[in-house]
Amino acid sequence: MSDYLDGLNDIQHQAVTDINGPVLVVAGPGSGKTRVLTYRIAYLIQQGVNPRSILALTFTNKAAHEMKGRIEKVVGTTANMVWAGTFHSIFARLLRVDAPLIGYPSNFTIYDTDDAKSLINTIVKDLGLDKNTYAAGNILSRISGAKSQIITAEEYVSNATLRDQDAVVGLPHFAEIYKRYAARMKKAGAMDFDDLLLQLYILLNDFPEVLDKYRRRFAYVLVDEFQDTNTLQYGIIKKLVKYNGSKYNVCVVGDDAQSIYAFRGATIENILNFETDFPMLKTYKLEQNYRSIDTIVQAANEVISHNRKQIKKTIWTDRAEGPGINLLRALNDNEEAKRVVDAILEQKNRIHLRNSEIAILYRTNAQSRIFEEYLRRYNISYRVYGGMSFYQRKEVKDLLAYFKLSANPYDDESLKRIINFPRRGIGDATIEGLRQIAVDNDISMWDVLQSDIPQVKSKKAVTDFTKMIQVFIKKLTELNAYDLAMMIARQSGVLDEYKKENSIDALARVENLNALLDGVKEFVENDEATPDEDTTSDKSLATYLQTIMLLTDADKESQDSEVVTLMSVHSAKGLEFKSVFVTGVEEKLFPSWMSYDVPDGIEEERRLFYVAITRAETHLTLSYANSRYRFGKLTYCEPSRFLDELSMIKTQLHAVPQSSAQQLSGVSGNFRPVKMLEKKNLVVDGVDFKVSPPDMVKEGAKVLHLKFGEGIVKKVEGGAGNRVATIYFKDVDDPERRIMLKFAKLQVLS
């Protein structure tokens, strides 16, 4: 029965079999954390502990199911008797029994996020407050934050300091909203997700007999991913296990170096100060990494050593050193994506990695756009893990619908999508009426809008919408793609619609919209020509749409398991791949600019970087761009401070020589040697830059380019309006560039 223990190392074995008293298992990445947790529960059962007296708390249903499955393989179906599940599912189960004691029915309703936002909007309206100032998403986030700190609505209202802070940020009525929200939720017999925790805490705090019941029931409490707990979750755990006469049979498993959810209320202090709450604590450090090669493990150790707040440990592995860490330095984000995909092709062809063994990680979801585009161009199957493909995201589709309608007003599907987004008082009945008129007369809905439509309740709103689209259509031939795209984004109200909610989700949506607009800007300002490119193409919004729609037509999520995975670093936690690309490793991106003014913000970003690099088993590639478009402006990017913290990058920088890459049979793409890490600014200061007329660009001329720096014109070919210059730029990795003079930004120096 105990054969399963034979596969454990010494520390793992101790962590599994030392079942009495408080235990902290500090589990480094790839150290067998899940095995230790599940085997510990199995061992408890084998030692005669009643499985019904074991409480195991996780953060995901997937983790809970996997846990039960592994336990069952050892002890059989008795594993199903263990109280194993997420915090929310287990606590909801407990609340169903005793909810009447705190004024809720046993069959209370659970409100999802949309339900909660709807109630907040109603309250804001009832109070006569501005819905933009008191945006539902932001208010719900603040309520959630208060609950995670165990601050009830009543306590919030009576706390003058908190109310003063609300006034400073322009939300003086937040406390009243929170109070009414809590009251109406209770009246409706409903709880939101945070209430499932807060109300249980209140129940255990106010009714000692209930608390005593669960203390007697749960003889052993285990918590997975303890570093991700917030104050409220830990508060409940302490109530269950910390009391006079307790045997303190609590085991928490986690890694302080992977605490990355502060934005959700998680506090690293829980794991750092666990020994303070439980002085008899026994700590086991799982330091052997079974996932990664030594080079990656040592890099991870080196990075995290710069954090002040941590439990000291040294991760090690007996896996051979293997390949070094690759660093890709690109001129801009477009080139970064191309070089990453080139490298993927090389790994697939030279060392025969499968798509499923490769992952591209990024700090923000908005970064996925350019990588998706290049993967499609190279016909490499991919999936966006934990989210939608860039061009399938709602906010992106909303703005694209405006673009498409402006280029083709007879696109009924786009029209229906945006005629009342943002909301302008055009109801479903009106939209259906317009559609029916179009069907009955065999015309488009746009034709209906431009005709003398019958009197409808929202006729003015319909007329205003029509006039706005007419302006966009008129500007289609007058403005380039970017100028018109910005005009549409602003005048349509789409940007403001997502900006007004100051929530995490809303900020991500705004980032995606800006990424789309930056893509348009890049399209307009790209003056390079390739041999297979139509050099006479214009820079209109219609042409841009044609370009991206050719890509997005193939944007069907592959059902094939053999796909390259794209994901944010947050989504990658707990996963592993043979080859990992960590992209956008730049200041203000990774670490995020939002972390600069937050206490310990950089330390959290460093933990996030630690998580990113430890996803890799054998091949790790870091990449950054010297410049990228942000908010429509080409900006210079500094390499991340985290790169400076990796000394081995400077001495163990590896790249496939160009000659080797060229010899690879069947490999497409441009493989270039990677240069040593250097903080070289290749972006020209535009203050004194003056664009010269295209006819001044001649063979032998010395020119200056905003992105590529100084160059010598080697050749000029093509007729008037269609001239292409071949220019040698000495300071870039790929020095010979073909520039379309029609769109060129060149200053002739001599």
XYZ file of C-alpha atoms in Angstrom:
750
model
C 0.000 0.000 0.000
C 2.851 2.402 0.704
C 4.814 1.682 -2.484
C 3.914 5.147 -3.738
C 6.231 6.635 -1.102
C 9.240 4.946 -2.661
C 9.329 7.471 -5.506
C 9.728 10.441 -3.157
C 13.006 12.130 -2.328
C 13.968 12.531 1.343
C 12.424 15.978 1.853
C 9.245 15.036 -0.007
C 8.972 11.885 2.123
C 9.270 13.893 5.345
C 6.691 16.440 4.166
C 4.253 13.626 3.381
C 4.691 11.534 6.540
C 5.084 14.265 9.200
C 1.345 14.592 9.743
C 1.052 16.088 13.231
C 1.173 19.798 14.008
C 1.551 22.801 11.720
C 3.574 22.233 8.546
C 4.715 24.635 5.852
C 5.857 23.107 2.578
C 7.775 25.666 0.528
C 7.651 24.188 -2.929
C 9.869 25.604 -5.645
C 8.841 25.355 -9.307
C 8.845 21.818 -10.699
C 9.550 20.327 -7.268
C 6.616 17.912 -7.076
C 4.280 20.065 -4.983
C 1.080 18.379 -6.174
C 2.524 14.931 -5.527
C 3.440 15.894 -1.951
C 0.003 17.352 -1.230
C -1.969 14.420 -2.623
C 0.295 11.776 -1.141
C 0.057 13.481 2.258
C -3.743 13.146 2.145
C -3.455 9.522 1.005
C -0.996 8.848 3.826
C -3.371 10.397 6.378
C -6.119 8.033 5.263
C -3.754 5.046 5.383
C -2.861 6.022 8.958
C -6.488 5.677 9.958
C -7.650 9.288 9.682
C -11.319 9.517 8.718
C -11.349 10.971 5.156
C -14.449 13.006 6.101
C -12.323 14.868 8.650
C -9.833 16.083 6.004
C -10.402 19.517 4.467
C -8.297 20.321 1.379
C -8.702 23.786 -0.134
C -7.605 24.711 -3.659
C -8.056 27.658 -5.999
C -9.394 25.825 -9.062
C -11.852 23.022 -9.654
C -9.298 21.414 -11.944
C -6.767 21.213 -9.110
C -9.406 19.716 -6.786
C -10.421 17.060 -9.327
C -6.805 16.147 -10.056
C -6.143 15.902 -6.332
C -9.044 13.499 -5.767
C -8.047 11.460 -8.802
C -4.491 10.982 -7.574
C -5.630 10.117 -4.040
C -8.082 7.563 -5.440
C -5.268 5.777 -7.280
C -3.629 5.145 -3.898
C -6.530 4.573 -1.460
C -9.462 3.807 -3.736
C -12.951 5.332 -3.700
C -12.640 6.535 -0.088
C -10.896 9.523 -1.650
C -14.334 10.842 -2.568
C -15.112 11.322 1.133
C -12.400 13.956 1.503
C -13.668 17.536 1.660
C -11.612 18.688 -1.329
C -12.593 21.679 -3.446
C -12.147 25.369 -4.054
C -12.515 27.918 -1.281
C -15.773 29.106 -2.820
C -17.338 25.683 -3.436
C -16.518 24.312 0.033
C -17.575 27.475 1.846
C -20.826 27.695 -0.127
C -21.513 24.110 0.935
C -21.005 25.021 4.600
C -23.124 28.159 4.314
C -26.084 26.247 2.900
C -26.432 24.542 6.302
C -26.297 27.547 8.611
C -27.060 30.593 6.448
C -30.387 31.291 8.274
C -28.400 32.142 11.389
C -27.019 35.240 9.634
C -30.247 36.211 7.888
C -29.907 34.351 4.565
C -32.058 31.503 3.265
C -30.388 28.105 2.856
C -31.194 28.243 -0.853
C -29.523 31.643 -1.304
C -28.790 32.763 -4.857
C -25.224 33.297 -6.024
C -24.807 36.433 -8.157
C -22.243 36.390 -10.926
C -20.301 39.478 -11.962
C -22.957 40.674 -14.417
C -25.695 40.341 -11.785
C -23.607 42.296 -9.284
C -22.833 45.060 -11.809
C -26.496 45.351 -12.716
C -27.434 45.873 -9.065
C -24.690 48.493 -8.645
C -25.915 50.377 -11.720
C -29.411 50.435 -10.224
C -28.104 51.810 -6.922
C -26.023 54.472 -8.683
C -29.111 55.535 -10.621
C -31.269 55.604 -7.475
C -28.717 57.875 -5.777
C -28.652 60.208 -8.781
C -24.903 59.711 -9.263
C -22.916 59.869 -12.470
C -22.664 56.338 -13.908
C -19.308 57.110 -15.503
C -17.760 58.332 -12.271
C -19.265 55.419 -10.368
C -18.666 52.807 -13.064
C -20.030 49.427 -11.992
C -16.828 47.498 -12.654
C -14.712 49.851 -10.565
C -17.240 49.942 -7.711
C -17.516 46.145 -7.650
C -13.721 45.870 -7.563
C -13.561 48.246 -4.574
C -16.295 46.309 -2.764
C -14.388 43.080 -3.419
C -11.212 44.654 -2.052
C -12.985 45.719 1.131
C -14.440 42.243 1.649
C -11.044 40.590 1.110
C -9.776 42.746 3.986
C -12.736 41.620 6.157
C -14.370 45.057 6.078
C -18.162 44.816 6.057
C -20.397 47.564 4.689
C -21.284 48.705 8.215
C -17.611 48.874 9.222
C -16.771 50.754 6.050
C -19.441 53.390 6.625
C -18.251 53.988 10.196
C -14.565 54.283 9.184
C -13.767 57.962 8.631
C -10.301 57.204 7.225
C -11.701 55.017 4.464
C -14.357 57.585 3.585
C -11.694 60.305 3.415
C -9.670 58.134 1.023
C -12.759 57.716 -1.161
C -13.193 61.470 -1.292
C -9.572 61.919 -2.377
C -10.071 59.600 -5.381
C -13.344 61.286 -6.321
C -15.750 58.628 -4.967
C -17.265 60.270 -1.861
C -20.474 58.209 -2.132
C -18.798 54.795 -2.353
C -19.578 53.882 1.262
C -23.301 54.529 0.704
C -23.263 52.398 -2.454
C -21.524 49.566 -0.575
C -24.075 49.838 2.254
C -27.067 49.695 -0.114
C -25.472 46.929 -2.175
C -25.011 44.731 0.897
C -28.550 45.471 2.126
C -30.202 44.707 -1.219
C -28.171 41.536 -1.653
C -29.333 40.317 1.746
C -32.938 41.309 1.030
C -32.788 39.357 -2.236
C -31.341 36.336 -0.438
C -28.264 36.535 -2.636
C -24.497 36.429 -2.242
C -21.722 37.352 -4.642
C -18.512 35.319 -4.845
C -16.790 37.359 -2.146
C -19.782 36.936 0.151
C -19.271 33.165 0.114
C -16.094 33.858 2.062
C -17.091 36.932 4.069
C -20.433 35.566 5.248
C -18.820 32.321 6.353
C -16.271 34.331 8.324
C -19.108 36.291 9.963
C -20.974 33.072 10.689
C -17.944 31.481 12.354
C -17.159 34.680 14.249
C -20.661 35.374 15.561
C -21.804 31.838 16.326
C -19.262 29.936 18.446
C -21.344 26.769 18.343
C -21.060 26.658 14.523
C -17.331 27.335 14.680
C -16.915 24.578 17.268
C -18.842 22.174 15.031
C -16.461 22.661 12.120
C -13.369 22.622 14.338
C -14.425 19.162 15.518
C -15.315 18.038 12.013
C -12.065 19.030 10.304
C -9.193 17.384 12.136
C -6.747 18.103 9.299
C -6.729 21.193 7.081
C -4.576 21.450 3.963
C -4.249 24.468 1.680
C -2.780 24.466 -1.817
C -1.151 27.574 -3.374
C -1.124 29.237 0.024
C 0.868 32.207 -1.295
C -2.254 33.250 -3.257
C -4.561 33.557 -0.234
C -5.948 36.906 0.869
C -6.578 38.199 4.386
C -10.141 36.841 4.456
C -9.232 33.327 3.303
C -6.420 33.073 5.808
C -8.709 34.482 8.491
C -11.117 31.577 8.007
C -8.289 29.039 8.051
C -6.989 30.435 11.348
C -10.454 30.288 12.898
C -10.682 26.599 12.037
C -7.251 25.535 13.339
C -5.904 28.135 15.770
C -7.584 27.927 19.188
C -6.932 26.713 22.720
C -6.656 22.944 22.758
C -6.064 22.700 19.002
C -3.615 20.145 17.654
C -2.792 22.680 14.924
C -2.979 20.046 12.222
C -2.704 22.473 9.349
C -0.477 22.020 6.318
C -0.042 24.795 3.787
C 1.804 24.310 0.512
C 3.069 27.141 -1.646
C 5.954 29.196 -2.948
C 6.438 32.793 -1.893
C 8.490 33.332 -5.072
C 5.345 32.601 -7.117
C 3.029 35.011 -5.297
C 1.691 36.984 -8.281
C -1.921 37.862 -7.532
C -1.717 40.998 -5.414
C -4.117 42.669 -7.844
C -6.750 40.124 -6.745
C -6.128 40.837 -3.067
C -3.599 38.062 -2.393
C -0.989 38.952 0.196
C 2.463 37.414 0.339
C 2.570 38.255 4.046
C 0.391 35.181 4.760
C 3.130 32.735 3.816
C 6.011 34.920 5.003
C 4.493 35.318 8.483
C 2.981 31.850 8.832
C 5.577 30.890 11.437
C 4.568 33.879 13.573
C 1.024 32.520 13.841
C 2.214 28.951 14.398
C 5.479 28.993 16.420
C 5.658 25.179 16.512
C 5.851 25.196 12.711
C 7.920 22.635 10.806
C 9.090 23.857 7.432
C 10.091 21.618 4.535
C 11.703 23.206 1.495
C 11.273 21.318 -1.758
C 14.327 22.656 -3.552
C 14.999 19.976 -6.154
C 13.586 20.970 -9.523
C 12.585 18.079 -11.788
C 11.439 20.283 -14.668
C 14.218 22.519 -15.921
C 17.847 22.240 -16.938
C 20.495 23.697 -14.664
C 20.988 26.884 -16.717
C 17.340 27.856 -16.296
C 17.274 26.911 -12.607
C 20.356 29.013 -11.874
C 18.882 31.939 -13.797
C 15.722 31.708 -11.696
C 17.754 31.664 -8.476
C 19.736 34.667 -9.617
C 16.676 36.753 -10.463
C 14.669 36.050 -7.327
C 17.679 36.707 -5.079
C 17.094 40.420 -5.690
C 13.798 40.334 -3.785
C 13.900 41.542 -0.218
C 10.714 39.785 0.932
C 11.214 36.044 0.552
C 11.812 32.712 2.234
C 15.411 31.924 1.405
C 15.898 28.770 -0.618
C 18.179 27.520 -3.359
C 16.545 25.588 -6.150
C 18.753 22.941 -7.782
C 18.470 20.218 -10.363
C 20.474 17.198 -11.426
C 19.489 17.770 -15.052
C 22.434 18.578 -17.294
C 23.210 22.200 -18.085
C 21.960 21.935 -21.670
C 21.531 24.863 -24.041
C 22.014 28.394 -22.810
C 19.439 31.130 -22.568
C 18.722 32.865 -25.877
C 18.210 36.592 -26.024
C 16.528 38.174 -29.044
C 16.974 41.899 -29.460
C 14.682 43.365 -32.092
C 14.409 46.781 -33.645
C 10.670 46.998 -32.944
C 7.769 44.841 -31.769
C 6.988 43.780 -35.323
C 10.507 42.444 -35.787
C 10.375 40.871 -32.334
C 7.363 38.808 -33.373
C 9.017 37.789 -36.631
C 12.229 36.731 -34.908
C 10.322 34.730 -32.289
C 8.359 32.875 -34.964
C 11.558 32.371 -36.976
C 13.104 30.810 -33.869
C 10.061 28.551 -33.436
C 10.440 27.346 -37.013
C 14.078 26.651 -36.372
C 13.312 24.640 -33.211
C 10.653 22.668 -35.058
C 12.991 21.813 -37.925
C 16.416 21.507 -36.291
C 15.583 19.882 -32.956
C 12.129 18.548 -33.928
C 10.052 20.196 -31.214
C 6.298 19.795 -31.603
C 3.971 22.792 -31.539
C 2.499 21.582 -28.245
C 5.947 21.780 -26.621
C 6.289 25.513 -27.322
C 4.774 28.531 -25.561
C 4.936 32.280 -26.132
C 4.415 34.274 -22.923
C 3.685 37.972 -22.592
C 2.987 40.409 -19.766
C -0.276 41.801 -21.198
C -2.850 40.101 -23.396
C -2.718 42.982 -25.861
C 0.739 41.755 -26.938
C -0.726 38.633 -28.515
C -1.847 40.497 -31.665
C 1.455 40.692 -33.488
C 2.490 37.124 -32.571
C -0.845 35.783 -33.810
C -0.368 37.571 -37.103
C 3.070 36.076 -37.735
C 2.037 32.587 -36.666
C -0.807 32.726 -39.189
C 1.527 34.009 -41.888
C 3.872 31.102 -41.264
C 0.938 28.668 -41.101
C 1.751 27.548 -37.560
C -1.268 26.345 -35.568
C -1.750 28.078 -32.237
C -4.226 28.748 -29.466
C -4.604 31.588 -27.020
C -4.740 29.929 -23.615
C -7.168 31.287 -21.068
C -8.611 33.857 -23.440
C -9.715 34.636 -26.948
C -7.627 35.282 -29.988
C -6.882 38.986 -30.305
C -9.258 39.671 -33.188
C -12.032 37.710 -31.458
C -12.056 39.862 -28.329
C -15.266 41.851 -27.937
C -13.717 45.287 -27.737
C -11.547 44.618 -30.798
C -14.523 43.334 -32.775
C -16.551 46.377 -31.701
C -14.015 48.854 -33.070
C -13.349 46.752 -36.176
C -17.094 46.772 -36.864
C -16.981 50.577 -36.985
C -13.990 50.367 -39.348
C -15.773 47.876 -41.603
C -19.007 49.843 -41.685
C -17.121 53.011 -42.605
C -15.404 51.179 -45.470
C -18.565 49.320 -46.480
C -21.806 50.742 -45.070
C -23.790 47.865 -46.587
C -22.282 45.437 -44.064
C -25.463 44.669 -42.115
C -23.745 42.460 -39.535
C -21.326 45.206 -38.543
C -24.162 47.733 -38.479
C -26.291 45.593 -36.165
C -23.335 45.101 -33.847
C -22.610 48.789 -33.280
C -25.795 50.740 -33.961
C -26.445 50.750 -30.237
C -22.882 50.378 -28.954
C -22.016 52.357 -26.987
C -25.611 52.587 -25.853
C -27.368 55.480 -27.535
C -31.004 54.593 -26.850
C -31.697 52.454 -29.909
C -33.607 49.473 -28.577
C -33.816 45.924 -29.904
C -37.321 46.556 -31.205
C -36.117 49.492 -33.312
C -33.182 47.481 -34.694
C -35.459 44.585 -35.558
C -37.886 46.990 -37.230
C -35.099 48.440 -39.402
C -33.924 44.948 -40.304
C -37.431 43.871 -41.282
C -37.877 46.923 -43.536
C -34.605 45.989 -45.249
C -35.736 42.388 -45.746
C -39.186 43.363 -47.034
C -37.717 45.766 -49.587
C -34.667 43.674 -50.475
C -32.259 46.459 -49.540
C -29.520 46.904 -46.928
C -30.133 48.323 -43.486
C -27.881 51.237 -44.459
C -30.281 52.050 -47.321
C -33.096 52.062 -44.771
C -31.180 54.434 -42.488
C -30.640 56.897 -45.317
C -34.293 56.839 -46.376
C -37.238 58.543 -44.746
C -37.712 55.882 -42.121
C -41.021 55.617 -40.253
C -41.405 57.409 -36.972
C -39.770 55.393 -34.200
C -39.203 56.121 -30.565
C -35.446 56.458 -31.051
C -35.508 58.234 -34.438
C -33.160 61.036 -33.304
C -30.598 58.536 -32.044
C -30.844 56.613 -35.320
C -30.402 59.838 -37.307
C -27.385 60.911 -35.224
C -25.779 57.505 -35.723
C -26.354 57.692 -39.482
C -24.809 61.165 -39.707
C -21.759 60.005 -37.745
C -21.152 57.057 -40.084
C -21.631 59.346 -43.109
C -18.808 61.539 -41.799
C -16.550 58.495 -41.414
C -17.367 57.370 -44.966
C -16.517 60.820 -46.333
C -13.167 60.783 -44.514
C -12.283 57.348 -45.903
C -10.550 58.862 -48.938
C -9.297 61.979 -47.164
C -7.446 60.473 -44.187
C -4.927 57.691 -43.863
C -5.897 54.546 -41.982
C -4.533 55.641 -38.615
C -5.970 59.159 -38.577
C -9.395 57.834 -39.522
C -9.146 54.932 -37.060
C -8.382 57.360 -34.218
C -11.222 59.613 -35.313
C -13.635 56.660 -35.282
C -12.368 55.331 -31.936
C -12.920 58.705 -30.284
C -16.074 60.007 -31.962
C -17.889 56.676 -31.788
C -17.404 56.643 -28.023
C -15.864 53.148 -28.015
C -12.638 54.251 -26.305
C -14.470 56.266 -23.661
C -16.898 53.402 -23.065
C -14.110 51.141 -21.887
C -12.023 53.866 -20.240
C -14.766 54.972 -17.869
C -14.597 51.707 -15.910
C -11.387 51.834 -13.931
C -11.288 48.090 -13.325
C -8.620 45.491 -14.155
C -10.789 44.011 -16.927
C -11.586 47.422 -18.406
C -7.920 48.420 -18.410
C -7.111 45.224 -20.302
C -9.798 46.062 -22.868
C -8.369 49.554 -23.326
C -4.926 48.012 -23.804
C -6.352 45.777 -26.533
C -7.964 48.741 -28.296
C -4.686 50.658 -28.165
C -2.876 47.588 -29.512
C -5.292 47.521 -32.455
C -4.764 51.234 -33.098
C -0.998 50.795 -32.802
C -1.263 48.060 -35.429
C -2.997 50.539 -37.751
C -0.276 53.104 -37.051
C 2.378 50.519 -37.850
C 0.610 49.708 -41.131
C 0.573 53.388 -42.116
C 4.166 54.137 -41.187
C 5.750 50.956 -42.525
C 7.836 52.112 -45.461
C 9.705 48.875 -46.107
C 9.100 46.961 -49.335
C 9.601 43.255 -49.943
C 9.988 41.535 -53.310
C 6.518 40.010 -53.151
C 4.774 43.179 -51.949
C 2.610 45.486 -54.021
C 4.535 48.703 -53.720
C 1.644 50.741 -55.096
C -0.672 49.898 -52.196
C -2.203 52.798 -50.373
C -2.517 53.477 -46.648
C -6.283 53.795 -46.425
C -8.432 52.165 -43.778
C -10.031 50.010 -46.482
C -6.609 48.612 -47.444
C -5.720 48.005 -43.803
C -8.958 46.061 -43.311
C -8.213 43.986 -46.376
C -4.782 43.168 -44.943
C -5.943 42.036 -41.516
C -9.103 40.301 -42.696
C -6.984 38.019 -44.857
C -5.293 37.041 -41.626
C -8.388 36.825 -39.477
C -10.227 34.685 -42.026
C -7.882 31.940 -40.911
C -8.359 32.855 -37.290
C -10.339 29.779 -36.397
C -9.250 28.161 -33.187
C -7.532 24.955 -34.139
C -8.985 21.828 -32.598
C -5.637 20.221 -33.146
C -3.785 19.551 -29.902
C -0.566 20.228 -31.766
C -0.645 23.985 -31.340
C 1.780 26.596 -30.095
C 0.380 28.097 -26.891
C 0.110 31.861 -26.422
C -0.698 33.131 -22.959
C -0.092 35.783 -20.348
C 2.449 34.933 -17.672
C -0.338 34.887 -15.079
C -2.140 32.198 -17.070
C 1.058 30.152 -17.414
C 1.454 29.519 -13.689
C 1.472 25.791 -13.006
C 2.234 24.829 -16.630
C 5.440 23.701 -18.316
C 6.811 23.491 -21.863
C 10.011 22.248 -23.444
C 10.549 25.657 -25.063
C 9.340 28.992 -23.684
C 9.586 32.446 -25.235
C 9.220 35.293 -22.729
C 8.544 38.397 -24.811
C 8.489 42.142 -24.284
C 11.095 42.058 -21.508
C 11.285 45.842 -21.303
C 10.947 48.541 -18.682
C 7.334 49.783 -18.350
C 6.128 46.529 -19.884
C 7.843 43.842 -17.846
C 8.001 45.154 -15.141
C 4.703 46.899 -15.789
C 4.599 50.674 -15.488
C 1.717 50.218 -13.024
C 4.091 48.568 -10.551
C 6.402 51.571 -10.245
C 4.410 53.474 -7.634
C 2.955 50.475 -5.802
C 4.664 49.318 -2.577
C 6.627 46.168 -3.366
C 5.282 46.383 -6.926
C 8.654 45.644 -8.536
C 9.120 42.635 -6.255
C 5.801 41.214 -7.437
C 6.822 41.804 -11.076
C 10.111 40.030 -10.396
C 8.178 37.061 -8.981
C 6.101 37.100 -12.141
C 9.277 37.029 -14.249
C 10.483 34.149 -12.074
C 7.272 32.260 -12.852
C 7.744 32.978 -16.569
C 11.275 31.611 -16.896
C 10.589 28.555 -14.739
C 7.907 27.335 -17.153
C 10.723 26.241 -19.476
C 12.117 22.715 -19.321
C 15.007 22.896 -21.781
C 14.856 25.959 -24.040
C 14.345 29.497 -22.769
C 14.316 32.523 -25.050
C 13.908 36.089 -23.816
C 13.105 38.894 -26.234
C 12.712 42.644 -26.226
C 12.265 45.436 -28.746
C 14.203 48.668 -28.994
C 11.000 50.456 -29.943
C 7.296 49.792 -30.155
C 4.148 51.737 -30.875
C 2.295 52.897 -27.782
C -0.792 55.021 -28.125
C 0.091 55.656 -31.765
C 3.590 56.929 -30.996
C 6.845 55.164 -31.712
C 8.604 55.044 -28.359
C 12.073 53.885 -27.337
C 12.118 50.926 -24.977
C 14.774 50.150 -22.415
C 15.648 46.509 -21.757
C 14.126 45.299 -18.502
C 16.137 45.514 -15.294
C 15.486 41.774 -14.977
C 17.851 41.146 -17.891
C 20.592 42.994 -16.033
C 20.018 40.643 -13.099
C 20.859 37.619 -15.246
C 24.625 37.573 -15.475
C 24.664 34.374 -17.490
C 22.845 36.057 -20.354
C 25.857 38.232 -20.940
C 28.234 35.281 -21.053
C 26.022 32.488 -22.323
C 24.208 34.118 -25.198
C 23.413 31.589 -27.875
C 22.120 31.875 -31.406
C 22.138 29.702 -34.497
C 24.698 31.089 -36.943
C 23.119 32.396 -40.099
C 24.936 29.854 -42.200
C 23.520 27.014 -40.097
C 19.996 28.375 -40.323
C 20.284 28.688 -44.078
C 21.328 25.072 -44.366
C 18.185 23.820 -42.674
C 16.109 21.990 -45.218
C 12.572 23.252 -45.551
C 12.990 26.076 -43.040
C 11.504 29.416 -43.986
C 12.087 32.683 -42.236
C 15.031 34.928 -41.546
C 17.518 33.602 -39.008
C 20.057 36.061 -37.717
C 22.806 35.828 -35.121
C 21.779 37.456 -31.852
C 24.070 40.199 -30.608
C 25.194 40.621 -27.030
C 22.857 42.442 -24.673
C 23.325 46.136 -25.058
C 21.239 49.167 -24.265
C 21.726 50.832 -27.615
C 19.182 53.354 -28.712
C 18.561 52.940 -32.425
C 15.632 55.315 -32.446
C 16.486 58.734 -33.854
C 15.459 61.835 -31.893
C 12.699 63.325 -34.019
C 13.005 66.906 -32.734
C 15.466 68.037 -35.428
C 14.514 65.388 -37.965
C 13.256 66.759 -41.301
C 11.859 64.543 -44.037
C 13.478 65.199 -47.422
C 11.470 65.039 -50.706
C 11.603 61.523 -52.242
C 13.314 62.790 -55.420
C 16.336 63.850 -53.341
C 17.046 60.198 -52.471
C 19.661 59.008 -54.985
C 22.273 56.295 -55.219
C 25.223 56.973 -52.921
C 23.321 59.452 -50.754
C 23.804 59.379 -46.995
C 20.368 59.313 -45.296
C 18.837 59.217 -41.821
C 15.816 57.038 -40.949
C 13.733 57.516 -37.786
C 13.926 53.819 -36.853
C 17.009 52.472 -38.606
C 19.453 55.342 -38.112
C 22.079 56.352 -40.685
C 22.379 54.521 -43.989
C 23.850 54.643 -47.497
C 21.576 54.366 -50.547
C 22.890 51.487 -52.666
C 20.214 51.422 -55.352
C 16.998 53.178 -56.423
C 14.561 51.417 -58.740
C 10.996 51.788 -60.037
C 9.111 54.573 -61.751
C 7.679 57.826 -60.425
C 5.399 57.255 -57.433
C 6.611 53.680 -57.201
C 10.327 54.088 -56.342
C 12.040 51.727 -53.936
C 15.455 52.435 -52.418
C 17.808 49.707 -51.203
C 19.640 51.188 -48.207
C 22.433 49.782 -46.048
C 21.932 50.698 -42.372
C 25.073 49.917 -40.387
C 23.575 49.819 -36.879
C 20.818 47.203 -37.278
C 21.006 43.428 -37.248
C 19.591 43.073 -40.754
C 21.346 46.025 -42.379
C 20.005 45.943 -45.961
C 16.462 47.313 -46.194
C 14.173 48.089 -49.137
C 12.329 51.339 -48.438
C 9.267 52.565 -50.333
C 10.065 56.215 -51.026
C 6.366 56.989 -51.428
C 5.974 56.486 -47.687
C 9.585 56.961 -46.604
C 10.667 59.001 -43.624
C 14.196 59.839 -44.755
C 16.390 62.863 -44.234
C 19.114 63.257 -46.861
C 22.351 64.144 -45.060
C 24.711 64.339 -48.046
